[in-house]
Short mmCIF file of C-alpha atoms in Angstrom, two decimals:
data_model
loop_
_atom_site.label_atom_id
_atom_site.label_comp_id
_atom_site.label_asym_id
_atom_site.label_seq_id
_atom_site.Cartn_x
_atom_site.Cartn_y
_atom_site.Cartn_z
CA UNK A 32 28.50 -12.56 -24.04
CA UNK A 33 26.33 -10.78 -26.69
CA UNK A 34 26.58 -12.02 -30.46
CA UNK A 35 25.04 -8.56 -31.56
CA UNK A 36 28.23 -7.16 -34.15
CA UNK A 37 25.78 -4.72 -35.60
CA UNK A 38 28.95 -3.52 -37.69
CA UNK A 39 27.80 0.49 -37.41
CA UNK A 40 24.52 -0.27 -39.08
CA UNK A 41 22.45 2.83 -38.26
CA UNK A 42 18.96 3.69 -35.78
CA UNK A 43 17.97 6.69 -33.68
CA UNK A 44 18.14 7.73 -29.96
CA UNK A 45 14.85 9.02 -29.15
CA UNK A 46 12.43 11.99 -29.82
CA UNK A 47 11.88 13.56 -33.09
CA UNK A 48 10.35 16.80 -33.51
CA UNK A 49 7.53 15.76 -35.81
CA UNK A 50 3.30 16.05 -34.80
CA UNK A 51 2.19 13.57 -37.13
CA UNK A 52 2.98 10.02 -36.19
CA UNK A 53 2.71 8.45 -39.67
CA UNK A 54 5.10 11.31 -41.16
CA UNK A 55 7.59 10.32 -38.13
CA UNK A 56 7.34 6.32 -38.75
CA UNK A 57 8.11 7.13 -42.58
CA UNK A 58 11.10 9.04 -41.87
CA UNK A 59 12.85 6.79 -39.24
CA UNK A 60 11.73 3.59 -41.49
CA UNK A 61 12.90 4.88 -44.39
CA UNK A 62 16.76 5.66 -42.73
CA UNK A 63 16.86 2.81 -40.38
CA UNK A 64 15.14 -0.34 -41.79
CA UNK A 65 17.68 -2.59 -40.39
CA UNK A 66 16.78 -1.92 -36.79
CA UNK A 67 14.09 0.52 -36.54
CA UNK A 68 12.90 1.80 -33.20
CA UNK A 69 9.52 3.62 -32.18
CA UNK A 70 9.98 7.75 -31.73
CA UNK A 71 8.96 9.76 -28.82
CA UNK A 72 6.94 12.83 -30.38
CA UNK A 73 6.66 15.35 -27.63
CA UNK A 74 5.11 17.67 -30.34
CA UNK A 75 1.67 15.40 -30.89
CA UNK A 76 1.35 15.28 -27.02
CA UNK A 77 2.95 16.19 -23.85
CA UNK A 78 2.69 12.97 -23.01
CA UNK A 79 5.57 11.71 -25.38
CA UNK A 80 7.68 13.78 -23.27
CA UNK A 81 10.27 11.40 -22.02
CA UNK A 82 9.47 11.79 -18.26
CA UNK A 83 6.06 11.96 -18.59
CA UNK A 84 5.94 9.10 -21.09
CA UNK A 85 6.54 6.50 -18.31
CA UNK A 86 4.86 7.86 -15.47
CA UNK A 87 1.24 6.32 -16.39
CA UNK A 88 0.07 4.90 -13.09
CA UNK A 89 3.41 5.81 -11.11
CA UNK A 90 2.66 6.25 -7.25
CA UNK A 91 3.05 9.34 -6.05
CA UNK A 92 3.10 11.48 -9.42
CA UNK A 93 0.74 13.51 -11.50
CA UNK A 94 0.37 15.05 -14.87
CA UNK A 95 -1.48 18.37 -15.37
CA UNK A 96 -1.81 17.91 -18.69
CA UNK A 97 -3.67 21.85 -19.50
CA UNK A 98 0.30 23.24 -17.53
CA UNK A 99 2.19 20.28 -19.22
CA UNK A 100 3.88 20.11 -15.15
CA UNK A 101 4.55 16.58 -14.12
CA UNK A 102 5.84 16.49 -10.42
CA UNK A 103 5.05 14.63 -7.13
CA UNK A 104 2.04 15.05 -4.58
CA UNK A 105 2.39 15.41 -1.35
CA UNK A 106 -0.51 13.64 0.14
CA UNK A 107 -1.06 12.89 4.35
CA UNK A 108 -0.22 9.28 4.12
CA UNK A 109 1.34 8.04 0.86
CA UNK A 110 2.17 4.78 2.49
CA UNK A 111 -1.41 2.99 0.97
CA UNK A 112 -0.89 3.89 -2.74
CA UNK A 113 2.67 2.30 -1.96
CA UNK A 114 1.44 -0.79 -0.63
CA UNK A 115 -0.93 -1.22 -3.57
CA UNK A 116 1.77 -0.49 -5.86
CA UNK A 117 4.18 -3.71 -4.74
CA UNK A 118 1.12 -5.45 -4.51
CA UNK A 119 0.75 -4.77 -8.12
CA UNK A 120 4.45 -5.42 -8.74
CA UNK A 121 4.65 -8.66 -6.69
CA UNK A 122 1.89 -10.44 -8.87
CA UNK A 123 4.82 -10.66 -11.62
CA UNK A 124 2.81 -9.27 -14.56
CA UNK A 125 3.98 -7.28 -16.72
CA UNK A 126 0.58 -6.16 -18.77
CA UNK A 127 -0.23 -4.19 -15.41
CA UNK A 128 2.68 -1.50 -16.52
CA UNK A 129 1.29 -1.15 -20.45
CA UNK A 130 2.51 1.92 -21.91
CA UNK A 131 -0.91 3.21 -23.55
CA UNK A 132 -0.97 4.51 -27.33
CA UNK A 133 -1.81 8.15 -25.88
CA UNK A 134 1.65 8.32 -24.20
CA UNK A 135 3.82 6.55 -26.92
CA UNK A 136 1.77 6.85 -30.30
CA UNK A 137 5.17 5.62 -31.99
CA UNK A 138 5.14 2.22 -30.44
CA UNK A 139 1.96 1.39 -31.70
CA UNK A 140 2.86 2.69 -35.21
CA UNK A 141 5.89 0.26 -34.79
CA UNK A 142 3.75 -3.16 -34.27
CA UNK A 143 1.50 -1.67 -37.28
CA UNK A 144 4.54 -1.29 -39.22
CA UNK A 145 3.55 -3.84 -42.14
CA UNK A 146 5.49 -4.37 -44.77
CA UNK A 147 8.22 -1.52 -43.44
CA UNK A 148 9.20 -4.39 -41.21
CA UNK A 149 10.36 -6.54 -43.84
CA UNK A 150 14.44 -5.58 -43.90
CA UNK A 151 14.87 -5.57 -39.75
CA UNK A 152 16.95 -7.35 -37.88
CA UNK A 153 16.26 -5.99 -34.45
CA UNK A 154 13.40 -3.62 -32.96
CA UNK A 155 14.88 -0.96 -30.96
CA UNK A 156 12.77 0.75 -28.20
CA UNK A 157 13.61 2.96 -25.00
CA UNK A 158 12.42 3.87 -20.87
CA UNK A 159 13.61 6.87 -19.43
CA UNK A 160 16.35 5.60 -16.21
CA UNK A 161 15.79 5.90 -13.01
CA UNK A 162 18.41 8.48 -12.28
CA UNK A 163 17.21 10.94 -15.07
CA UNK A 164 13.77 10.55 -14.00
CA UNK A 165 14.16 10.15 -10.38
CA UNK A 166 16.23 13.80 -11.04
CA UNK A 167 13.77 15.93 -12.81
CA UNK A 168 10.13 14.85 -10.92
CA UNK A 169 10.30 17.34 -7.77
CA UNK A 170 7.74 18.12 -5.36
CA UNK A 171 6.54 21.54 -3.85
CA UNK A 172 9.57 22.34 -2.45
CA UNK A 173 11.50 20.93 -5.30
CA UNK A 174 13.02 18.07 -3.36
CA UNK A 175 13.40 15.47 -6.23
CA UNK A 176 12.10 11.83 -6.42
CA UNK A 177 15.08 10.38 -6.61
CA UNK A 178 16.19 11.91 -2.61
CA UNK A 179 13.09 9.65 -1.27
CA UNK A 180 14.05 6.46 -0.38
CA UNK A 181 10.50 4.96 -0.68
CA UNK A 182 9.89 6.74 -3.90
CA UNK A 183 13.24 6.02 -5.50
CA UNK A 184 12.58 1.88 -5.02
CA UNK A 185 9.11 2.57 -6.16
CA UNK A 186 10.37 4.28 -9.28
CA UNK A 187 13.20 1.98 -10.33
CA UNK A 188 10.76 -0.94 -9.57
CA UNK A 189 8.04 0.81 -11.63
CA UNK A 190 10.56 1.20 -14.78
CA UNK A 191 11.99 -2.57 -14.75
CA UNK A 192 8.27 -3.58 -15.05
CA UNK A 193 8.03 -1.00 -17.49
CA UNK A 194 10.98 -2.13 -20.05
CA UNK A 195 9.68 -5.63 -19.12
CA UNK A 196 6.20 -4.90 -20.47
CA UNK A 197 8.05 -3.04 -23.74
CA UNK A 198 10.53 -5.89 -24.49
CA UNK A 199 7.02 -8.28 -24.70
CA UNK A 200 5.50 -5.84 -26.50
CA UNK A 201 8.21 -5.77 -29.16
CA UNK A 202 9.17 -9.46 -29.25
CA UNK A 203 5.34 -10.02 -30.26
CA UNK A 204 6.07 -7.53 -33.08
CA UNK A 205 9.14 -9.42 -33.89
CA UNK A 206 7.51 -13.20 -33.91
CA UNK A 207 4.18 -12.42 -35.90
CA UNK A 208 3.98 -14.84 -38.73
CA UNK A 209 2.76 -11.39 -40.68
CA UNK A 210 5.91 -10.11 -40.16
CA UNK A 211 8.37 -12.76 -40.75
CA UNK A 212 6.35 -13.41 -43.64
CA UNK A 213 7.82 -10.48 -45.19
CA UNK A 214 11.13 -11.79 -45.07
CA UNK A 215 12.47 -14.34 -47.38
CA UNK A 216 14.80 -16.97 -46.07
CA UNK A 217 14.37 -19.35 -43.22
CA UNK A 218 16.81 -17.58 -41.77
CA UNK A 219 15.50 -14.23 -41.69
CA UNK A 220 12.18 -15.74 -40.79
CA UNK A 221 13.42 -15.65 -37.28
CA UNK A 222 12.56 -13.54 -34.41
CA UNK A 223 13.69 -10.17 -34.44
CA UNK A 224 16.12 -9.11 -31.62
CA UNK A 225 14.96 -6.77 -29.52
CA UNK A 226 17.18 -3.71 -27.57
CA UNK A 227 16.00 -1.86 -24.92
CA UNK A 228 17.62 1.23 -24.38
CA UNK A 229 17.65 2.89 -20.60
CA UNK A 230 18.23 6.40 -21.41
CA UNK A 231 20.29 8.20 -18.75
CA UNK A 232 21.30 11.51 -19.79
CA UNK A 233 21.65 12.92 -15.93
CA UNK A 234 24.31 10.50 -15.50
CA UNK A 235 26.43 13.61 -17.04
CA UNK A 236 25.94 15.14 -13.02
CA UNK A 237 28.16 12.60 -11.88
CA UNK A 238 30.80 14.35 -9.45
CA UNK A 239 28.41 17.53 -9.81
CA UNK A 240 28.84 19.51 -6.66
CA UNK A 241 25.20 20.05 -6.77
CA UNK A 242 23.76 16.45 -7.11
CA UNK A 243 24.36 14.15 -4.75
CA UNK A 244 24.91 10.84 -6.70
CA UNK A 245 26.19 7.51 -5.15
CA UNK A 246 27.94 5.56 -7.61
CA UNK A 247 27.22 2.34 -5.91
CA UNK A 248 23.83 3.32 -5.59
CA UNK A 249 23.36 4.33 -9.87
CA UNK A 250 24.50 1.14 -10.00
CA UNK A 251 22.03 -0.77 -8.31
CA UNK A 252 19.24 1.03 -9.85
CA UNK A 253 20.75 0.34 -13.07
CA UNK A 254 21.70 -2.78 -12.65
CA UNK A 255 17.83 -3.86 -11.17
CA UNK A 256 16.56 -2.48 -14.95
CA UNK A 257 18.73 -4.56 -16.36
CA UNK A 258 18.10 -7.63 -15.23
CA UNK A 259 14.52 -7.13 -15.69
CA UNK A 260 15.24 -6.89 -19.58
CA UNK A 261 15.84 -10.70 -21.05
CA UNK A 262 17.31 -9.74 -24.28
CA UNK A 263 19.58 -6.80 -25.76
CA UNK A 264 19.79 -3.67 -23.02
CA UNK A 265 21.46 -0.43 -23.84
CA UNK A 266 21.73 2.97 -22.10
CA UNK A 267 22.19 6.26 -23.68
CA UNK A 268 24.00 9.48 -21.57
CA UNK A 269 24.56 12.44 -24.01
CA UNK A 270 27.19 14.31 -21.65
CA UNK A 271 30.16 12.95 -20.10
CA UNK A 272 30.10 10.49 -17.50
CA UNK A 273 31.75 8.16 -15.39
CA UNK A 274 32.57 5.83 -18.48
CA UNK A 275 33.91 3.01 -16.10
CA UNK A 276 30.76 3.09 -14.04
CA UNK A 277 28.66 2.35 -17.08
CA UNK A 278 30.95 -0.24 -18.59
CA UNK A 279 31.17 -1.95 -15.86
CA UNK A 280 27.62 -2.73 -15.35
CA UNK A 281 26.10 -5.29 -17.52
CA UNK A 282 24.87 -3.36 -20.29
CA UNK A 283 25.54 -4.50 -23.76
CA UNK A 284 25.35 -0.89 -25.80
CA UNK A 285 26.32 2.23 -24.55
CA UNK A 286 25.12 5.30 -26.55
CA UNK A 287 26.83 8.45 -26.55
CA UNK A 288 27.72 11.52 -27.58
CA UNK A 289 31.07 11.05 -30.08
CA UNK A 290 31.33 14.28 -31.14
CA UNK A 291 32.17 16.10 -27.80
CA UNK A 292 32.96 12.99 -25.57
CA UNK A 293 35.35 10.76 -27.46
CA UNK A 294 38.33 11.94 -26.03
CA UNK A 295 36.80 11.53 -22.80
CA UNK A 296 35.98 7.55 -23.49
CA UNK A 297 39.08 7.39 -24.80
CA UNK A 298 40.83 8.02 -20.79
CA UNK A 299 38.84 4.59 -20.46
CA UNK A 300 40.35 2.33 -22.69
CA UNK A 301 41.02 -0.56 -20.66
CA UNK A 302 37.31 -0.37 -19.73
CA UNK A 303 36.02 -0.15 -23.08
CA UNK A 304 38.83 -3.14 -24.30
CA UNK A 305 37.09 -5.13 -21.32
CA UNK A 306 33.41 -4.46 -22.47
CA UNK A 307 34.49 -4.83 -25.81
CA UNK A 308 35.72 -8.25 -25.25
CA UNK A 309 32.63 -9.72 -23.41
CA UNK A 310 30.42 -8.83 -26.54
CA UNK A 311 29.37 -4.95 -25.32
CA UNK A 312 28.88 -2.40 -28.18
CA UNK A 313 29.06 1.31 -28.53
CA UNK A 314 27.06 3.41 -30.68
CA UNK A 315 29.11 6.21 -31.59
CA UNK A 316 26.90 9.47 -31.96
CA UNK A 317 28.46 10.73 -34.54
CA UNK A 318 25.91 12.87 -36.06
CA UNK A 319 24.90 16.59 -34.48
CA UNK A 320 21.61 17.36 -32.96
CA UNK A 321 21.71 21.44 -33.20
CA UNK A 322 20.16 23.02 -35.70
CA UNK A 323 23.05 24.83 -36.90
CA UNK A 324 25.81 22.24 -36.95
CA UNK A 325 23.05 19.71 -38.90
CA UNK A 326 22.57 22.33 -41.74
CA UNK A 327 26.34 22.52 -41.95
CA UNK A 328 26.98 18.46 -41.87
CA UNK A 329 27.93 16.36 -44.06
CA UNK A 330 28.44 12.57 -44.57
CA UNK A 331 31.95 12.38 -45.50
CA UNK A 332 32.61 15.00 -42.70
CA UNK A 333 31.24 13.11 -40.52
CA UNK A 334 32.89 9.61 -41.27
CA UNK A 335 36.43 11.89 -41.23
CA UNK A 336 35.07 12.65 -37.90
CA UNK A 337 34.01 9.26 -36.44
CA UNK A 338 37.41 7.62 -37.99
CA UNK A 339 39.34 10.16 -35.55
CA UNK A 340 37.00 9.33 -32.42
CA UNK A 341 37.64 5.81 -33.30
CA UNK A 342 41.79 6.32 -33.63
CA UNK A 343 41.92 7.53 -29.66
CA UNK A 344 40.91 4.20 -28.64
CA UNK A 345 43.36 2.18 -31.08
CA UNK A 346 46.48 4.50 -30.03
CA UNK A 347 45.58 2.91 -27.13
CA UNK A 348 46.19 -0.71 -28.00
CA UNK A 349 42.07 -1.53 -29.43
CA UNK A 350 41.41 -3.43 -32.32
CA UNK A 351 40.34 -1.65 -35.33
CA UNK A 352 38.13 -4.28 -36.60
CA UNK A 353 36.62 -5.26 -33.41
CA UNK A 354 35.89 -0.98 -33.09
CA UNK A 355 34.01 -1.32 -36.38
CA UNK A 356 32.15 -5.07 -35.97
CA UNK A 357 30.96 -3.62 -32.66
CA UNK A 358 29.29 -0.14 -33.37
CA UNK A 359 26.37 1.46 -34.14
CA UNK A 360 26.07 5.08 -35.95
CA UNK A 361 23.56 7.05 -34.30
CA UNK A 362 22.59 10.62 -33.65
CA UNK A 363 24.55 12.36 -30.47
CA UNK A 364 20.99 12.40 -29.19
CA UNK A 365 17.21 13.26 -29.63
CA UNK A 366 15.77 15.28 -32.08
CA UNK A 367 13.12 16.66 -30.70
CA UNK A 368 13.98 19.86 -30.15
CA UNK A 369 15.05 20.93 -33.51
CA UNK A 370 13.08 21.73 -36.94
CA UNK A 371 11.39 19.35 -39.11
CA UNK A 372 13.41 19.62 -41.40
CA UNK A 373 16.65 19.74 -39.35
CA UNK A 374 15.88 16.24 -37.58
CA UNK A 375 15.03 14.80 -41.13
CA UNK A 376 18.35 15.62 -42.60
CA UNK A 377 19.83 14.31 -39.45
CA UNK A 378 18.44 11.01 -40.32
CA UNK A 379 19.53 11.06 -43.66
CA UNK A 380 23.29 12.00 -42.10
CA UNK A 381 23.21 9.17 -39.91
CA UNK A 382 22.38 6.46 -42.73
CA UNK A 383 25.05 7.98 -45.14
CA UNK A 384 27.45 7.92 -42.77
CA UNK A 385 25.85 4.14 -41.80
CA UNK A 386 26.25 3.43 -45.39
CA UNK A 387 29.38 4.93 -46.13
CA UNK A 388 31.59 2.94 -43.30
CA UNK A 389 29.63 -0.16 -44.00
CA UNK A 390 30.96 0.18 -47.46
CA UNK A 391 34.30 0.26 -46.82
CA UNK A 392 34.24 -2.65 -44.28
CA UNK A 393 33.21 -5.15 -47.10
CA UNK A 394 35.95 -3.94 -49.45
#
């Protein structure tokens, strides 16, 4: 049981499409202050790409940074660089899996957020799952990670210690006496929360014909991130999914994408009532991420539009106030791939329509 009722208070998913960190860390401050997170900026470096963000010192893969290609390499006898990687894991320490500023420039500008810290509640970060990434790194003959049993442990092993070293990294943020400084009740002098999100969106090739994907095994991976992560844990999929798979595990937020997969949630109701009940939370993506549909957009639109992805679920027997105490308003996903100016609007969206609910909870 989680006592996280965030009642749809707003934050982001992931990339944004800006080069210049400070520029980014203004924008997402300035929409979320309540629980900001750290962007990934593909644009300043390939390195913020999502798959190549956590692959720093991952056995068996390598960037080439001049072809922006991350994949494996094939070497005659891997098993070595394996053994000194569980050697590495088995000493327990996090620090050994730091995320460096050059491959997450946002995270940095998060702890060095100052006085933009002063209004949050919870600090909101993200590692790329072990399906996802396990999915996309291939090798020459574009076998993926993920089909090597050695590899796959390696990577889902590599990522827990990963979102381990992030959650430390952000509860530091959240306990410096500069920070709670800022705030002005003993009360809000407390710790910030933190949630770590494991973003999954190939979880969408469930039942693909041309993935092979063991539910039971997802699971485990999953569930082995998880339990690495001491506080808040989320996961993000931006296509449709298993639902029951996912709220079954023991995740506390599920991101997704409400504006095409509501009705598809929805078949899960007595899953979501379940998760629901135990203290899980869904953050309703509510807001678009392509170019065209953002310019279109707009708050009230988009509250219409959350209201009716909200009613399939209590036609179906789910509190309406316990739908509302236990959601977040988010973007359907990143915005990295769209303009400046297009992802920036797209955070104003998501705060209006943050704003605009939260509004007419209190009356």
């Amino acid at each position: 049981m989680t006592d996280f009722k965030p009642r749809a208070l707003a934050t982001g998913v992931g990339s944004m499409p800006h080069a210049d960190t400070a520029t980014a860390m203004r924008i997402m401050f300035d929409n979320f202050p309540t629980i900001p997170y750290w962007p990934q900026l593909p644009k300043r470096d390939f390195r913020e790409n999502m798959y190549a963000q956590f692959s720093e010192d991952l056995t068996g893969v390598q960037i080439d940074l001049p072809h922006e290609w991350i994949g494996l390499v094939k070497v005659d006898d891997l098993m070595p660089q394996v053994e000194a990687f569980y050697a590495r894991y088995l000493e327990d320490n996090p620090d050994l899996f730091a995320v460096s500023h050059e491959y997450a420039a946002g995270l940095y500008a998060l702890r060095d957020g100052g006085d933009a810290l002063k209004n949050a509640r919870w600090l909101k970060g993200q590692v790329t799952g072990p399906i996802s990434f396990g999915l996309k790194i291939v090798d020459e003959t574009m076998k993926p990670m993920l089909y090597d049993d050695a590899l796959r442990d390696v990577l889902v092993k590599h990522l827990a210690r990963k979102a381990q070293w992030q959650e430390r990294f952000l509860e530091s943020v959240g306990a410096r006496p500069s920070t709670a400084s800022l705030r002005d009740s003993a009360q809000d002098a407390a710790p910030l929360q933190t949630i770590i999100f494991v973003d999954e969106p190939s979880l969408a090739l469930i039942g693909a014909s041309m993935v092979a994907l063991n539910r039971d095994e997802v699971v485990r991976d999953l569930e082995e991130i998880f339990s690495s992560i001491r506080g808040l844990k989320g996961t993000h999929c931006c296509g449709n999914t298993d639902w029951s798979m996912l709220l079954d595990t023991s995740v506390d937020v599920i991101s997704f994408d409400a504006l095409n997969y509501a009705e598809n949630l929805a078949l899960f109701a007595d899953d979501v009532r379940r998760f629901l009940d135990r203290g899980g939370v869904l953050a309703w993506g509510i807001v678009p991420t392509v170019e065209e549909e953002i310019a279109k957009a707009t708050p009230e639109a988009l509250v219409a539009r959350l209201d009716a992805a909200m009613s399939l679920l209590m036609k179906k027997g789910i509190d309406r106030d316990l739908l509302y105490e236990r959601a977040l308003i988010t973007p359907a996903c990143g915005l990295g791939t769209v303009s400046v100016a297009a992802a920036e609007k797209a955070f104003q969206l998501t705060r209006q329509v943050s704003e605009q609910v939260r509004m007419r909870l209190v009356q």
